[in-house]
CSV table of C-alpha atoms in Angstrom, one decimal:
chain,number,residue,atom,x,y,z
A,1300,UNK,CA,-0.2,-0.1,0.2
A,1301,UNK,CA,1.3,3.8,-1.0
A,1302,UNK,CA,2.1,5.6,2.4
A,1303,UNK,CA,-0.4,8.6,2.9
A,1304,UNK,CA,2.4,11.0,2.8
A,1305,UNK,CA,3.1,9.9,-1.1
A,1306,UNK,CA,-0.6,10.5,-2.2
A,1307,UNK,CA,-2.6,13.7,-3.0
A,1308,UNK,CA,-4.7,14.6,0.1
A,1309,UNK,CA,-7.8,13.6,-1.4
A,1310,UNK,CA,-6.7,10.3,-2.2
A,1311,UNK,CA,-5.1,9.6,1.1
A,1312,UNK,CA,-8.6,10.3,2.6
A,1313,UNK,CA,-10.0,7.8,0.3
A,1314,UNK,CA,-7.8,5.3,1.5
A,1315,UNK,CA,-8.5,6.0,4.9
A,1316,UNK,CA,-12.3,6.1,4.5
A,1317,UNK,CA,-12.1,2.6,2.8
A,1318,UNK,CA,-10.1,1.1,5.8
A,1319,UNK,CA,-12.7,2.8,8.3
A,1320,UNK,CA,-15.4,1.1,6.4
A,1321,UNK,CA,-13.5,-2.4,7.2
A,1322,UNK,CA,-13.7,-1.5,10.9
A,1323,UNK,CA,-17.5,-0.3,10.1
A,1324,UNK,CA,-18.0,-3.8,9.0
A,1325,UNK,CA,-16.7,-5.7,11.6
A,1326,UNK,CA,-18.7,-3.8,14.4
A,1327,UNK,CA,-21.7,-4.2,12.2
A,1328,UNK,CA,-20.8,-7.9,11.9
A,1329,UNK,CA,-20.6,-8.6,15.7
A,1330,UNK,CA,-23.7,-6.6,16.3
A,1331,UNK,CA,-26.2,-8.3,13.4
A,1332,UNK,CA,-24.3,-11.7,13.0
A,1333,UNK,CA,-22.5,-12.5,16.1
A,1334,UNK,CA,-19.1,-13.5,17.6
A,1335,UNK,CA,-15.9,-13.1,15.7
A,1336,UNK,CA,-12.2,-13.1,16.2
A,1337,UNK,CA,-10.1,-10.0,15.6
A,1338,UNK,CA,-6.3,-9.6,16.3
A,1339,UNK,CA,-6.7,-12.6,18.8
A,1340,UNK,CA,-9.3,-11.4,20.4
A,1341,UNK,CA,-13.1,-12.3,20.4
A,1342,UNK,CA,-15.7,-9.8,19.8
A,1343,UNK,CA,-19.1,-10.3,21.2
A,1344,UNK,CA,-21.7,-7.9,21.0
A,1345,UNK,CA,-23.2,-7.3,24.6
A,1346,UNK,CA,-25.7,-4.3,23.8
A,1347,UNK,CA,-29.4,-5.3,24.7
A,1348,UNK,CA,-31.3,-5.9,22.0
A,1349,UNK,CA,-33.4,-2.8,21.2
A,1350,UNK,CA,-30.1,-0.7,21.6
A,1351,UNK,CA,-28.5,-3.3,19.1
A,1352,UNK,CA,-31.1,-3.6,16.4
A,1353,UNK,CA,-31.7,0.4,16.2
A,1354,UNK,CA,-28.0,1.5,16.3
A,1355,UNK,CA,-27.0,-1.2,13.5
A,1356,UNK,CA,-29.9,-0.1,11.4
A,1357,UNK,CA,-28.7,3.5,11.2
A,1358,UNK,CA,-24.9,2.6,10.9
A,1359,UNK,CA,-25.6,0.2,8.3
A,1360,UNK,CA,-27.2,2.8,6.2
A,1361,UNK,CA,-24.4,5.3,6.8
A,1362,UNK,CA,-22.0,2.7,5.7
A,1363,UNK,CA,-23.5,2.6,2.4
A,1364,UNK,CA,-23.5,6.4,2.2
A,1365,UNK,CA,-19.8,6.4,2.7
A,1366,UNK,CA,-19.5,4.5,-0.3
A,1367,UNK,CA,-21.7,6.9,-2.3
A,1368,UNK,CA,-19.2,9.5,-1.1
A,1369,UNK,CA,-16.3,7.7,-2.0
A,1370,UNK,CA,-17.6,7.4,-5.7
A,1371,UNK,CA,-18.3,11.3,-5.7
A,1372,UNK,CA,-14.9,11.9,-4.5
A,1373,UNK,CA,-14.0,10.7,-8.1
A,1374,UNK,CA,-15.6,13.8,-9.5
A,1375,UNK,CA,-14.8,17.5,-10.2
A,1376,UNK,CA,-17.0,20.4,-10.7
A,1377,UNK,CA,-20.6,21.0,-9.9
A,1378,UNK,CA,-21.6,17.4,-9.1
A,1379,UNK,CA,-19.6,17.6,-5.9
A,1380,UNK,CA,-22.8,19.7,-4.7
A,1381,UNK,CA,-24.4,16.4,-3.9
A,1382,UNK,CA,-22.0,15.2,-1.5
A,1383,UNK,CA,-23.3,17.8,1.1
A,1384,UNK,CA,-26.6,16.1,1.6
A,1385,UNK,CA,-25.0,12.8,2.0
A,1386,UNK,CA,-22.1,13.7,4.2
A,1387,UNK,CA,-25.0,15.7,6.4
A,1388,UNK,CA,-27.2,12.4,6.9
A,1389,UNK,CA,-23.9,10.3,7.4
A,1390,UNK,CA,-22.8,12.5,10.1
A,1391,UNK,CA,-26.5,12.7,11.6
A,1392,UNK,CA,-27.2,9.1,11.6
A,1393,UNK,CA,-23.7,8.1,13.1
A,1394,UNK,CA,-24.4,10.7,15.9
A,1395,UNK,CA,-27.9,9.1,16.3
A,1396,UNK,CA,-26.6,5.6,16.5
A,1397,UNK,CA,-24.0,6.5,18.8
A,1398,UNK,CA,-26.6,8.2,20.9
A,1399,UNK,CA,-28.8,5.1,20.6
A,1400,UNK,CA,-26.2,2.6,21.8
A,1401,UNK,CA,-24.9,4.8,24.7
A,1402,UNK,CA,-28.4,5.8,26.1
A,1403,UNK,CA,-30.6,3.7,28.1
A,1404,UNK,CA,-33.1,0.9,26.8
A,1405,UNK,CA,-36.0,3.2,27.2
A,1406,UNK,CA,-34.7,5.6,24.5
A,1407,UNK,CA,-34.2,2.7,22.3
A,1408,UNK,CA,-37.9,1.3,22.8
A,1409,UNK,CA,-38.8,4.7,22.2
A,1410,UNK,CA,-37.1,5.1,18.9
A,1411,UNK,CA,-38.7,1.7,17.7
A,1412,UNK,CA,-42.3,3.1,18.7
A,1413,UNK,CA,-41.4,6.4,16.8
A,1414,UNK,CA,-41.1,4.2,13.9
A,1415,UNK,CA,-44.8,2.8,13.7
A,1416,UNK,CA,-45.8,6.6,14.7
A,1417,UNK,CA,-44.0,8.4,12.1
A,1418,UNK,CA,-45.4,5.8,9.5
A,1419,UNK,CA,-48.9,6.5,10.7
A,1420,UNK,CA,-48.7,10.2,10.9
A,1421,UNK,CA,-47.0,10.3,7.1
A,1422,UNK,CA,-50.5,9.1,6.1
A,1423,UNK,CA,-52.4,11.3,8.5
A,1424,UNK,CA,-50.9,15.3,8.4
A,1425,UNK,CA,-51.6,18.5,6.7
A,1426,UNK,CA,-48.8,20.5,5.2
A,1427,UNK,CA,-48.5,23.9,3.3
A,1428,UNK,CA,-49.5,27.3,4.1
A,1429,UNK,CA,-53.0,29.3,3.6
A,1430,UNK,CA,-54.8,28.7,0.7
A,1431,UNK,CA,-51.9,26.5,-0.5
A,1432,UNK,CA,-52.0,23.6,2.0
A,1433,UNK,CA,-53.4,19.9,1.5
A,1434,UNK,CA,-54.7,17.5,4.3
A,1435,UNK,CA,-54.1,13.7,4.1
A,1436,UNK,CA,-55.8,11.3,6.0
A,1437,UNK,CA,-56.3,7.4,5.9
A,1438,UNK,CA,-57.4,7.2,9.5
A,1439,UNK,CA,-61.0,8.6,9.8
A,1440,UNK,CA,-60.3,9.8,13.2
A,1441,UNK,CA,-56.4,10.5,13.8
A,1442,UNK,CA,-57.1,12.4,17.2
A,1443,UNK,CA,-58.5,9.3,18.7
A,1444,UNK,CA,-55.7,7.0,17.4
A,1445,UNK,CA,-52.9,9.3,18.1
A,1446,UNK,CA,-54.6,9.6,21.8
A,1447,UNK,CA,-55.2,5.7,22.2
A,1448,UNK,CA,-52.2,4.3,20.2
A,1449,UNK,CA,-49.6,6.6,20.3
A,1450,UNK,CA,-49.8,8.7,23.7
A,1451,UNK,CA,-46.2,9.1,24.3
A,1452,UNK,CA,-46.0,11.4,21.1
A,1453,UNK,CA,-48.9,13.8,22.2
A,1454,UNK,CA,-48.3,17.2,23.4
A,1455,UNK,CA,-46.2,19.8,22.4
A,1456,UNK,CA,-42.7,18.8,21.9
A,1457,UNK,CA,-43.3,15.1,22.1
A,1458,UNK,CA,-43.7,14.5,18.4
A,1459,UNK,CA,-40.4,13.1,17.9
A,1460,UNK,CA,-38.0,10.0,18.9
A,1461,UNK,CA,-36.0,12.5,21.1
A,1462,UNK,CA,-36.4,15.8,22.6
A,1463,UNK,CA,-32.6,16.4,22.6
A,1464,UNK,CA,-31.2,18.6,19.9
A,1465,UNK,CA,-28.2,17.3,18.2
A,1466,UNK,CA,-25.7,18.9,20.3
A,1467,UNK,CA,-27.4,17.6,23.6
A,1468,UNK,CA,-27.2,14.3,22.0
A,1469,UNK,CA,-23.3,14.7,21.4
A,1470,UNK,CA,-22.8,15.7,24.9
A,1471,UNK,CA,-24.8,12.6,26.1
A,1472,UNK,CA,-22.2,10.3,23.9
A,1473,UNK,CA,-19.4,11.5,25.4
A,1474,UNK,CA,-20.6,11.4,29.1
A,1475,UNK,CA,-22.0,7.5,28.4
A,1476,UNK,CA,-19.5,6.3,25.9
A,1477,UNK,CA,-16.4,8.5,26.6
A,1478,UNK,CA,-14.9,11.5,25.7
A,1479,UNK,CA,-13.5,10.1,22.5
A,1480,UNK,CA,-16.6,9.6,20.9
A,1481,UNK,CA,-18.3,12.7,22.0
A,1482,UNK,CA,-15.0,14.7,20.9
A,1483,UNK,CA,-15.3,13.0,17.2
A,1484,UNK,CA,-18.9,13.5,16.9
A,1485,UNK,CA,-18.7,17.2,17.7
A,1486,UNK,CA,-15.7,17.8,15.9
A,1487,UNK,CA,-18.0,16.3,12.6
A,1488,UNK,CA,-21.0,18.2,13.6
A,1489,UNK,CA,-19.1,21.5,13.7
A,1490,UNK,CA,-17.5,21.1,10.4
A,1491,UNK,CA,-20.8,20.1,8.5
A,1492,UNK,CA,-23.9,21.0,10.1
A,1493,UNK,CA,-24.5,24.5,9.6
A,1494,UNK,CA,-22.4,25.0,6.2
A,1495,UNK,CA,-24.4,21.9,4.7
A,1496,UNK,CA,-27.8,23.3,5.8
A,1497,UNK,CA,-27.1,26.6,3.8
A,1498,UNK,CA,-26.1,24.2,0.6
A,1499,UNK,CA,-29.0,21.7,0.9
A,1500,UNK,CA,-31.7,24.4,1.5
A,1501,UNK,CA,-30.5,26.0,-1.3
A,1502,UNK,CA,-29.9,29.5,0.1
A,1503,UNK,CA,-28.3,32.2,-1.6
A,1504,UNK,CA,-25.2,31.9,0.8
A,1505,UNK,CA,-25.0,27.9,0.1
A,1506,UNK,CA,-25.0,28.7,-3.6
A,1507,UNK,CA,-22.2,31.4,-3.3
A,1508,UNK,CA,-20.2,29.0,-1.2
A,1509,UNK,CA,-20.4,26.3,-3.1
A,1510,UNK,CA,-19.3,28.0,-6.4
A,1511,UNK,CA,-16.7,30.8,-4.7
A,1512,UNK,CA,-15.4,28.5,-2.1
A,1513,UNK,CA,-11.3,28.0,-2.3
A,1514,UNK,CA,-11.1,30.3,-5.4
A,1515,UNK,CA,-8.4,32.6,-3.9
A,1516,UNK,CA,-9.5,35.6,-6.2
A,1517,UNK,CA,-9.3,33.5,-9.4
A,1518,UNK,CA,-12.7,33.4,-11.2
A,1519,UNK,CA,-11.7,30.6,-13.9
A,1520,UNK,CA,-13.2,27.5,-14.5
A,1521,UNK,CA,-9.8,25.8,-13.4
A,1522,UNK,CA,-9.9,27.6,-10.0
A,1523,UNK,CA,-13.8,26.4,-9.4
A,1524,UNK,CA,-12.7,22.7,-10.3
A,1525,UNK,CA,-9.5,23.0,-7.8
A,1526,UNK,CA,-11.8,24.6,-5.3
A,1527,UNK,CA,-14.3,21.4,-5.5
A,1528,UNK,CA,-11.4,19.1,-4.7
A,1529,UNK,CA,-10.7,21.0,-1.4
A,1530,UNK,CA,-14.6,20.9,-0.6
A,1531,UNK,CA,-14.1,17.0,-1.1
A,1532,UNK,CA,-11.3,16.8,1.0
A,1533,UNK,CA,-13.2,18.6,4.0
A,1534,UNK,CA,-16.2,16.5,3.4
A,1535,UNK,CA,-14.1,13.4,3.6
A,1536,UNK,CA,-12.4,14.8,6.9
A,1537,UNK,CA,-15.9,15.5,8.4
A,1538,UNK,CA,-17.1,12.1,7.7
A,1539,UNK,CA,-14.5,10.2,8.9
A,1540,UNK,CA,-14.7,12.2,12.3
A,1541,UNK,CA,-18.1,10.9,12.5
A,1542,UNK,CA,-17.1,7.4,11.6
A,1543,UNK,CA,-14.5,7.5,14.2
A,1544,UNK,CA,-16.9,9.0,16.9
A,1545,UNK,CA,-19.4,5.9,15.9
A,1546,UNK,CA,-16.2,3.3,16.3
A,1547,UNK,CA,-15.3,4.9,19.5
A,1548,UNK,CA,-18.8,4.6,21.2
A,1549,UNK,CA,-19.3,1.1,19.9
A,1550,UNK,CA,-16.1,-0.2,21.1
A,1551,UNK,CA,-15.9,1.8,24.2
A,1552,UNK,CA,-19.5,1.0,25.6
A,1553,UNK,CA,-18.5,-2.9,25.0
A,1554,UNK,CA,-15.1,-2.6,26.4
A,1555,UNK,CA,-13.5,-4.1,23.2
A,1556,UNK,CA,-10.1,-3.3,23.6
A,1557,UNK,CA,-8.9,-4.3,20.3
A,1558,UNK,CA,-11.5,-2.3,18.5
A,1559,UNK,CA,-10.6,0.8,20.8
A,1560,UNK,CA,-7.0,0.6,19.8
A,1561,UNK,CA,-7.7,0.1,15.9
A,1562,UNK,CA,-9.9,3.0,16.1
A,1563,UNK,CA,-7.3,5.1,18.0
A,1564,UNK,CA,-4.6,4.3,15.3
A,1565,UNK,CA,-7.1,5.2,12.5
A,1566,UNK,CA,-8.1,8.5,14.3
A,1567,UNK,CA,-4.2,9.7,14.5
A,1568,UNK,CA,-3.7,8.9,10.9
A,1569,UNK,CA,-7.0,11.2,10.3
A,1570,UNK,CA,-5.5,13.8,12.4
A,1571,UNK,CA,-2.0,13.8,10.3
A,1572,UNK,CA,-3.9,14.0,7.1
A,1573,UNK,CA,-6.1,16.8,8.2
A,1574,UNK,CA,-2.8,18.9,8.4
A,1575,UNK,CA,-1.3,17.8,5.1
A,1576,UNK,CA,-1.1,20.5,2.5
A,1577,UNK,CA,-4.2,20.3,0.1
A,1578,UNK,CA,-4.2,18.1,-3.1
A,1579,UNK,CA,-2.2,20.3,-5.7
A,1580,UNK,CA,-3.8,18.8,-8.6
A,1581,UNK,CA,-7.6,19.8,-9.2
A,1582,UNK,CA,-8.0,16.4,-10.9
A,1583,UNK,CA,-6.0,14.1,-8.4
A,1584,UNK,CA,-4.7,10.8,-9.4
A,1585,UNK,CA,-8.1,9.3,-10.9
A,1586,UNK,CA,-10.4,12.5,-10.9
A,1587,UNK,CA,-13.1,13.7,-13.5
A,1588,UNK,CA,-14.9,16.8,-14.4
């Protein structure tokens, strides 16, 4: 394998993300399939069933999202914009997966109940504004069903699976699954959350940022393409922080020492790459416009 320092930054980050994916697969295998051996240590999932199932459900999907980002990282130019919503989803889901495996069984149970409630609500809701609003119903008496079948979701502020905002969930991960997990997730949140909101929601600033970030005063197609390479580097650094946070929470919560050591080595490589100069070439080794 080519050493990180011999690769352009974007390529080195892609290699590290692929390695992280292997550790994620290891965690998912232990959680969903049963015990396995790694580096001479037998890894057995000790999470209660509800925590195990709901956190694995989220983490498995985000593993696929990372694969999508790795494909987008081969592109250059305007198509890079699509990396932002995927990265935002990846970070949020890794935070939620970490929070659910770290918190009490009651939180995981509520999350499962929310799945049924949200499916029902999807077909019994009103959306729009004023004369431009639509109400759809599959239930002839939604108020009665809500009170009788989903009482825990009634009342102001109780319509979600958790009342905690994203920073508070990260804080709870840090308190319950260790400072490493919490700090890695917090870094990912800080790097992507507000910026991705601007891009995803199509704000004027979000559009301006995407087209002009890292131009350094140049207004050429080549400068724009080079800027999207830098954005991809930042996005992969963000997602790698989130993945490390989940792995740290998973291994710490279950005292899997060999997994903790592997995650720590991975994170140290990430920090070393984070100080590496940006890729000199706008196209990298295998990039495309």
